[in-house]
Amino acid sequence: MAASNDINKESVRAWRKKNGLTQDEFGGLVGLKKIAVTKIELGQRGISECEKKVFRLLMHGELPFSNAEIEARSSILQFNELEWEIIQGAALKEGYGDAKLWIVDKIRGYLRMYPETAAAQMVAEQPPEYKTKH
């Protein structure tokens, strides 16, 4: 599995640009608002461990958890033809044009179900506080 330091502001920005995504589009893929992506890329906001797992899945196809079987498969999502057809069918039924995005959303939902990852995910999705000058 990749080291946690492989996901940083530079790698996020480089991957997003390489794939022709706006900050808003990238945020939509990983469950963040555009402002959160902007702050990450500017180094004004850290990336939680929960977010790093989702980013690794999107950017490198790595699963955000580990066990012996996954380690043996190099932590890369691998599906046989039938499994991929099932995934694509489920993604289409739910209105996704890209099955990879469906997988990311499913894992993001899974992470929200557990207290140890839900809090970090919910904080990441909160709108920023704005201060006005008087």
CSV table of N, CA and C in Angstrom, one decimal, residues 8-132:
chain,number,residue,atom,x,y,z
A,8,ASN,N,-0.7,14.6,-1.0
A,8,ASN,CA,-0.5,15.9,-0.5
A,8,ASN,C,-1.0,17.0,-1.4
A,9,LYS,N,-0.9,18.2,-1.0
A,9,LYS,CA,-1.4,19.3,-1.9
A,9,LYS,C,-0.9,19.3,-3.3
A,10,GLU,N,0.4,19.0,-3.5
A,10,GLU,CA,1.0,18.9,-4.8
A,10,GLU,C,0.4,17.8,-5.6
A,11,SER,N,0.3,16.6,-5.0
A,11,SER,CA,-0.1,15.4,-5.8
A,11,SER,C,-1.6,15.5,-6.1
A,12,VAL,N,-2.4,16.1,-5.2
A,12,VAL,CA,-3.8,16.3,-5.5
A,12,VAL,C,-4.0,17.3,-6.7
A,13,ARG,N,-3.3,18.4,-6.6
A,13,ARG,CA,-3.4,19.4,-7.7
A,13,ARG,C,-2.9,18.8,-9.0
A,14,ALA,N,-1.8,18.2,-9.0
A,14,ALA,CA,-1.2,17.6,-10.2
A,14,ALA,C,-2.1,16.6,-10.9
A,15,TRP,N,-2.7,15.7,-10.0
A,15,TRP,CA,-3.6,14.7,-10.6
A,15,TRP,C,-4.9,15.3,-11.1
A,16,ARG,N,-5.4,16.3,-10.4
A,16,ARG,CA,-6.6,17.0,-10.9
A,16,ARG,C,-6.4,17.6,-12.2
A,17,LYS,N,-5.3,18.4,-12.3
A,17,LYS,CA,-5.0,19.1,-13.6
A,17,LYS,C,-4.7,18.1,-14.7
A,18,LYS,N,-4.0,17.0,-14.4
A,18,LYS,CA,-3.6,16.0,-15.4
A,18,LYS,C,-4.9,15.4,-16.0
A,19,ASN,N,-5.9,15.3,-15.2
A,19,ASN,CA,-7.2,14.7,-15.6
A,19,ASN,C,-8.2,15.7,-16.0
A,20,GLY,N,-7.8,16.9,-16.2
A,20,GLY,CA,-8.7,18.0,-16.7
A,20,GLY,C,-9.9,18.3,-15.9
A,21,LEU,N,-9.7,18.2,-14.6
A,21,LEU,CA,-10.9,18.5,-13.7
A,21,LEU,C,-10.7,19.9,-13.0
A,22,THR,N,-11.8,20.5,-12.9
A,22,THR,CA,-11.9,21.8,-12.1
A,22,THR,C,-11.8,21.4,-10.6
A,23,GLN,N,-11.6,22.3,-9.7
A,23,GLN,CA,-11.6,22.0,-8.3
A,23,GLN,C,-13.0,21.6,-7.9
A,24,ASP,N,-14.0,22.2,-8.5
A,24,ASP,CA,-15.4,21.8,-8.2
A,24,ASP,C,-15.7,20.4,-8.6
A,25,GLU,N,-15.2,20.0,-9.8
A,25,GLU,CA,-15.4,18.6,-10.3
A,25,GLU,C,-14.7,17.6,-9.4
A,26,PHE,N,-13.4,17.9,-9.1
A,26,PHE,CA,-12.7,17.0,-8.2
A,26,PHE,C,-13.4,16.9,-6.9
A,27,GLY,N,-13.8,18.0,-6.3
A,27,GLY,CA,-14.5,18.0,-5.1
A,27,GLY,C,-15.8,17.1,-5.1
A,28,GLY,N,-16.5,17.1,-6.2
A,28,GLY,CA,-17.7,16.3,-6.4
A,28,GLY,C,-17.3,14.8,-6.4
A,29,LEU,N,-16.1,14.5,-6.9
A,29,LEU,CA,-15.7,13.1,-7.0
A,29,LEU,C,-15.4,12.5,-5.6
A,30,VAL,N,-14.8,13.4,-4.7
A,30,VAL,CA,-14.4,12.9,-3.4
A,30,VAL,C,-15.2,13.4,-2.3
A,31,GLY,N,-16.3,14.1,-2.6
A,31,GLY,CA,-17.2,14.5,-1.5
A,31,GLY,C,-16.9,15.8,-0.8
A,32,LEU,N,-16.1,16.6,-1.4
A,32,LEU,CA,-15.7,17.9,-0.8
A,32,LEU,C,-16.3,19.1,-1.6
A,33,LYS,N,-16.5,20.2,-0.9
A,33,LYS,CA,-16.9,21.4,-1.6
A,33,LYS,C,-15.6,22.0,-2.3
A,34,LYS,N,-15.8,22.8,-3.3
A,34,LYS,CA,-14.7,23.5,-4.1
A,34,LYS,C,-13.8,24.2,-3.1
A,35,ILE,N,-14.4,24.9,-2.1
A,35,ILE,CA,-13.5,25.7,-1.2
A,35,ILE,C,-12.6,24.8,-0.4
A,36,ALA,N,-13.0,23.6,-0.1
A,36,ALA,CA,-12.1,22.6,0.6
A,36,ALA,C,-11.0,22.2,-0.3
A,37,VAL,N,-11.3,21.9,-1.6
A,37,VAL,CA,-10.2,21.5,-2.5
A,37,VAL,C,-9.2,22.7,-2.7
A,38,THR,N,-9.8,23.9,-2.8
A,38,THR,CA,-8.9,25.1,-3.0
A,38,THR,C,-8.0,25.2,-1.8
A,39,LYS,N,-8.5,25.1,-0.6
A,39,LYS,CA,-7.7,25.2,0.6
A,39,LYS,C,-6.7,24.1,0.7
A,40,ILE,N,-7.0,22.9,0.3
A,40,ILE,CA,-6.0,21.8,0.3
A,40,ILE,C,-4.9,22.1,-0.6
A,41,GLU,N,-5.2,22.5,-1.8
A,41,GLU,CA,-4.2,22.8,-2.8
A,41,GLU,C,-3.3,24.0,-2.5
A,42,LEU,N,-3.8,24.9,-1.7
A,42,LEU,CA,-3.1,26.1,-1.2
A,42,LEU,C,-2.3,25.8,0.1
A,43,GLY,N,-2.6,24.6,0.6
A,43,GLY,CA,-1.9,24.3,1.9
A,43,GLY,C,-2.5,25.0,3.1
A,44,GLN,N,-3.7,25.5,3.0
A,44,GLN,CA,-4.4,26.1,4.1
A,44,GLN,C,-5.3,25.2,4.9
A,45,ARG,N,-5.3,23.9,4.4
A,45,ARG,CA,-6.2,22.9,5.1
A,45,ARG,C,-5.5,21.6,4.9
A,46,GLY,N,-5.4,20.8,5.9
A,46,GLY,CA,-4.8,19.5,5.8
A,46,GLY,C,-5.8,18.5,5.1
A,47,ILE,N,-5.2,17.3,4.9
A,47,ILE,CA,-6.0,16.2,4.3
A,47,ILE,C,-6.2,15.2,5.4
A,48,SER,N,-7.4,14.9,5.8
A,48,SER,CA,-7.6,13.9,6.8
A,48,SER,C,-7.2,12.5,6.3
A,49,GLU,N,-6.9,11.6,7.2
A,49,GLU,CA,-6.6,10.2,6.9
A,49,GLU,C,-7.8,9.6,6.1
A,50,CYS,N,-9.0,9.9,6.5
A,50,CYS,CA,-10.2,9.4,5.8
A,50,CYS,C,-10.1,9.9,4.3
A,51,GLU,N,-9.9,11.2,4.1
A,51,GLU,CA,-9.8,11.7,2.8
A,51,GLU,C,-8.7,11.1,2.0
A,52,LYS,N,-7.6,10.9,2.6
A,52,LYS,CA,-6.4,10.3,1.9
A,52,LYS,C,-6.8,8.9,1.3
A,53,LYS,N,-7.6,8.2,2.1
A,53,LYS,CA,-8.0,6.9,1.6
A,53,LYS,C,-8.9,7.0,0.4
A,54,VAL,N,-9.8,7.9,0.4
A,54,VAL,CA,-10.7,8.1,-0.8
A,54,VAL,C,-9.9,8.7,-1.9
A,55,PHE,N,-9.0,9.6,-1.7
A,55,PHE,CA,-8.1,10.1,-2.8
A,55,PHE,C,-7.3,9.0,-3.4
A,56,ARG,N,-6.7,8.1,-2.5
A,56,ARG,CA,-5.9,7.0,-3.1
A,56,ARG,C,-6.8,6.1,-4.0
A,57,LEU,N,-8.0,5.9,-3.6
A,57,LEU,CA,-8.9,5.1,-4.4
A,57,LEU,C,-9.1,5.7,-5.7
A,58,LEU,N,-9.4,7.0,-5.7
A,58,LEU,CA,-9.7,7.7,-7.0
A,58,LEU,C,-8.4,7.9,-7.8
A,59,MET,N,-7.3,8.3,-7.2
A,59,MET,CA,-6.1,8.6,-7.9
A,59,MET,C,-5.2,7.4,-8.3
A,60,HIS,N,-5.2,6.3,-7.5
A,60,HIS,CA,-4.4,5.2,-7.7
A,60,HIS,C,-5.1,3.9,-7.8
A,61,GLY,N,-6.4,3.9,-7.6
A,61,GLY,CA,-7.2,2.6,-7.6
A,61,GLY,C,-6.9,1.8,-6.4
A,62,GLU,N,-6.4,2.3,-5.3
A,62,GLU,CA,-6.1,1.6,-4.1
A,62,GLU,C,-7.3,1.5,-3.1
A,63,LEU,N,-7.5,0.4,-2.5
A,63,LEU,CA,-8.6,0.2,-1.6
A,63,LEU,C,-8.2,1.0,-0.3
A,64,PRO,N,-9.2,1.6,0.4
A,64,PRO,CA,-8.9,2.3,1.6
A,64,PRO,C,-8.8,1.5,2.9
A,65,PHE,N,-8.6,0.2,2.7
A,65,PHE,CA,-8.4,-0.6,3.9
A,65,PHE,C,-7.6,-1.8,3.5
A,66,SER,N,-7.2,-2.6,4.4
A,66,SER,CA,-6.2,-3.6,4.1
A,66,SER,C,-6.6,-4.9,4.8
A,67,ASN,N,-6.2,-6.0,4.1
A,67,ASN,CA,-6.3,-7.3,4.8
A,67,ASN,C,-5.3,-8.2,4.0
A,68,ALA,N,-5.1,-9.4,4.4
A,68,ALA,CA,-4.1,-10.3,3.7
A,68,ALA,C,-4.4,-10.5,2.2
A,69,GLU,N,-5.7,-10.7,1.9
A,69,GLU,CA,-6.0,-10.9,0.5
A,69,GLU,C,-5.7,-9.6,-0.4
A,70,ILE,N,-6.1,-8.5,0.2
A,70,ILE,CA,-5.9,-7.2,-0.5
A,70,ILE,C,-4.4,-7.0,-0.7
A,71,GLU,N,-3.6,-7.2,0.4
A,71,GLU,CA,-2.2,-7.0,0.3
A,71,GLU,C,-1.6,-7.9,-0.8
A,72,ALA,N,-2.1,-9.2,-0.9
A,72,ALA,CA,-1.6,-10.1,-1.9
A,72,ALA,C,-1.9,-9.6,-3.3
A,73,ARG,N,-3.0,-8.8,-3.5
A,73,ARG,CA,-3.3,-8.3,-4.8
A,73,ARG,C,-2.8,-6.9,-5.0
A,74,SER,N,-1.8,-6.5,-4.2
A,74,SER,CA,-1.1,-5.2,-4.4
A,74,SER,C,-2.0,-4.0,-4.1
A,75,SER,N,-3.1,-4.3,-3.4
A,75,SER,CA,-4.0,-3.2,-3.0
A,75,SER,C,-4.6,-2.4,-4.2
A,76,ILE,N,-4.7,-3.1,-5.3
A,76,ILE,CA,-5.3,-2.5,-6.4
A,76,ILE,C,-6.7,-3.2,-6.7
A,77,LEU,N,-7.7,-2.4,-7.0
A,77,LEU,CA,-9.0,-3.0,-7.3
A,77,LEU,C,-8.9,-3.8,-8.5
A,78,GLN,N,-9.3,-5.0,-8.5
A,78,GLN,CA,-9.3,-5.9,-9.6
A,78,GLN,C,-10.6,-6.6,-9.7
A,79,PHE,N,-11.2,-6.6,-10.9
A,79,PHE,CA,-12.5,-7.2,-11.0
A,79,PHE,C,-12.5,-8.1,-12.3
A,80,ASN,N,-13.1,-9.3,-12.2
A,80,ASN,CA,-13.2,-10.1,-13.4
A,80,ASN,C,-14.3,-9.5,-14.3
A,81,GLU,N,-14.5,-10.0,-15.4
A,81,GLU,CA,-15.4,-9.5,-16.4
A,81,GLU,C,-16.9,-9.4,-15.9
A,82,LEU,N,-17.3,-10.5,-15.2
A,82,LEU,CA,-18.7,-10.5,-14.7
A,82,LEU,C,-18.8,-9.5,-13.5
A,83,GLU,N,-17.8,-9.4,-12.6
A,83,GLU,CA,-17.9,-8.4,-11.6
A,83,GLU,C,-18.0,-7.0,-12.1
A,84,TRP,N,-17.2,-6.7,-13.1
A,84,TRP,CA,-17.2,-5.4,-13.7
A,84,TRP,C,-18.6,-5.1,-14.4
A,85,GLU,N,-19.2,-6.1,-15.0
A,85,GLU,CA,-20.5,-5.9,-15.6
A,85,GLU,C,-21.5,-5.6,-14.5
A,86,ILE,N,-21.4,-6.3,-13.4
A,86,ILE,CA,-22.4,-6.0,-12.3
A,86,ILE,C,-22.2,-4.6,-11.8
A,87,ILE,N,-20.9,-4.2,-11.6
A,87,ILE,CA,-20.6,-2.9,-11.1
A,87,ILE,C,-21.1,-1.8,-12.0
A,88,GLN,N,-20.9,-2.0,-13.3
A,88,GLN,CA,-21.3,-1.0,-14.3
A,88,GLN,C,-22.8,-0.9,-14.3
A,89,GLY,N,-23.5,-2.1,-14.2
A,89,GLY,CA,-25.0,-2.1,-14.2
A,89,GLY,C,-25.5,-1.3,-13.0
A,90,ALA,N,-24.9,-1.6,-11.8
A,90,ALA,CA,-25.4,-0.9,-10.6
A,90,ALA,C,-25.1,0.6,-10.7
A,91,ALA,N,-24.0,1.0,-11.3
A,91,ALA,CA,-23.7,2.4,-11.4
A,91,ALA,C,-24.7,3.1,-12.4
A,92,LEU,N,-25.0,2.4,-13.5
A,92,LEU,CA,-25.9,3.0,-14.4
A,92,LEU,C,-27.3,3.1,-13.8
A,93,LYS,N,-27.7,2.1,-13.0
A,93,LYS,CA,-29.0,2.2,-12.4
A,93,LYS,C,-29.2,3.4,-11.4
A,94,GLU,N,-28.0,3.7,-10.8
A,94,GLU,CA,-28.0,4.9,-9.9
A,94,GLU,C,-27.7,6.2,-10.6
A,95,GLY,N,-27.6,6.2,-11.9
A,95,GLY,CA,-27.4,7.4,-12.6
A,95,GLY,C,-25.9,7.8,-12.8
A,96,TYR,N,-25.0,6.9,-12.6
A,96,TYR,CA,-23.6,7.3,-12.8
A,96,TYR,C,-23.1,6.9,-14.2
A,97,GLY,N,-22.4,7.8,-14.8
A,97,GLY,CA,-21.9,7.5,-16.1
A,97,GLY,C,-20.6,6.8,-16.1
A,98,ASP,N,-19.9,6.8,-14.9
A,98,ASP,CA,-18.6,6.2,-14.7
A,98,ASP,C,-18.7,5.3,-13.5
A,99,ALA,N,-18.4,4.0,-13.7
A,99,ALA,CA,-18.5,3.1,-12.6
A,99,ALA,C,-17.4,3.4,-11.5
A,100,LYS,N,-16.3,3.9,-11.9
A,100,LYS,CA,-15.3,4.3,-10.9
A,100,LYS,C,-15.8,5.3,-9.9
A,101,LEU,N,-16.6,6.2,-10.4
A,101,LEU,CA,-17.2,7.3,-9.5
A,101,LEU,C,-18.2,6.6,-8.5
A,102,TRP,N,-18.9,5.6,-9.0
A,102,TRP,CA,-19.9,4.9,-8.2
A,102,TRP,C,-19.1,4.2,-7.1
A,103,ILE,N,-18.0,3.6,-7.4
A,103,ILE,CA,-17.2,2.8,-6.4
A,103,ILE,C,-16.8,3.8,-5.3
A,104,VAL,N,-16.2,5.0,-5.7
A,104,VAL,CA,-15.8,6.0,-4.8
A,104,VAL,C,-16.9,6.4,-3.9
A,105,ASP,N,-18.1,6.7,-4.4
A,105,ASP,CA,-19.2,7.1,-3.6
A,105,ASP,C,-19.6,6.0,-2.6
A,106,LYS,N,-19.6,4.8,-3.0
A,106,LYS,CA,-19.9,3.7,-2.2
A,106,LYS,C,-19.0,3.6,-1.0
A,107,ILE,N,-17.7,3.7,-1.3
A,107,ILE,CA,-16.7,3.6,-0.2
A,107,ILE,C,-16.8,4.9,0.7
A,108,ARG,N,-17.1,6.0,0.1
A,108,ARG,CA,-17.3,7.2,1.0
A,108,ARG,C,-18.4,7.0,1.9
A,109,GLY,N,-19.5,6.4,1.4
A,109,GLY,CA,-20.7,6.1,2.2
A,109,GLY,C,-20.3,5.1,3.3
A,110,TYR,N,-19.5,4.2,3.0
A,110,TYR,CA,-19.1,3.2,4.0
A,110,TYR,C,-18.3,3.9,5.1
A,111,LEU,N,-17.4,4.8,4.7
A,111,LEU,CA,-16.6,5.5,5.7
A,111,LEU,C,-17.4,6.3,6.6
A,112,ARG,N,-18.5,6.9,6.1
A,112,ARG,CA,-19.4,7.7,6.9
A,112,ARG,C,-20.1,6.9,8.0
A,113,MET,N,-20.3,5.6,7.8
A,113,MET,CA,-21.0,4.8,8.7
A,113,MET,C,-20.3,4.5,10.0
A,114,TYR,N,-19.0,4.7,10.1
A,114,TYR,CA,-18.2,4.3,11.2
A,114,TYR,C,-17.7,5.6,12.0
A,115,PRO,N,-17.9,5.6,13.3
A,115,PRO,CA,-17.5,6.8,14.1
A,115,PRO,C,-16.1,7.3,13.8
A,116,GLU,N,-15.2,6.3,13.7
A,116,GLU,CA,-13.8,6.8,13.6
A,116,GLU,C,-13.5,7.5,12.3
A,117,THR,N,-14.3,7.3,11.2
A,117,THR,CA,-14.1,8.0,10.0
A,117,THR,C,-15.2,9.0,9.7
A,118,ALA,N,-16.3,8.9,10.3
A,118,ALA,CA,-17.5,9.7,10.0
A,118,ALA,C,-17.2,11.2,10.4
A,119,ALA,N,-16.6,11.4,11.5
A,119,ALA,CA,-16.4,12.7,12.0
A,119,ALA,C,-15.5,13.5,11.1
A,120,ALA,N,-14.4,12.9,10.7
A,120,ALA,CA,-13.4,13.6,9.8
A,120,ALA,C,-14.1,13.9,8.4
A,121,GLN,N,-14.9,13.0,7.9
A,121,GLN,CA,-15.6,13.2,6.7
A,121,GLN,C,-16.6,14.3,6.8
A,122,MET,N,-17.4,14.3,7.9
A,122,MET,CA,-18.4,15.4,8.1
A,122,MET,C,-17.7,16.8,8.2
A,123,VAL,N,-16.6,16.8,9.0
A,123,VAL,CA,-15.9,18.1,9.1
A,123,VAL,C,-15.4,18.6,7.8
A,124,ALA,N,-14.9,17.7,6.9
A,124,ALA,CA,-14.4,18.1,5.6
A,124,ALA,C,-15.5,18.6,4.7
A,125,GLU,N,-16.7,18.2,5.0
A,125,GLU,CA,-17.8,18.7,4.1
A,125,GLU,C,-18.5,19.9,4.6
A,126,GLN,N,-18.1,20.4,5.8
A,126,GLN,CA,-18.7,21.6,6.4
A,126,GLN,C,-18.3,22.8,5.6
A,127,PRO,N,-19.2,23.8,5.3
A,127,PRO,CA,-18.9,25.0,4.6
A,127,PRO,C,-17.9,25.8,5.5
A,128,PRO,N,-17.0,26.5,4.9
A,128,PRO,CA,-16.1,27.3,5.7
A,128,PRO,C,-16.8,28.5,6.4
A,129,GLU,N,-16.2,28.9,7.5
A,129,GLU,CA,-16.7,30.1,8.2
A,129,GLU,C,-16.1,31.3,7.5
A,130,TYR,N,-17.0,32.3,7.3
A,130,TYR,CA,-16.5,33.6,6.7
A,130,TYR,C,-16.6,34.7,7.7
A,131,LYS,N,-15.6,35.5,7.7
A,131,LYS,CA,-15.6,36.6,8.6
A,131,LYS,C,-15.8,37.9,7.8
A,132,THR,N,-16.6,38.8,8.2
A,132,THR,CA,-16.7,40.1,7.5
A,132,THR,C,-16.0,41.2,8.2
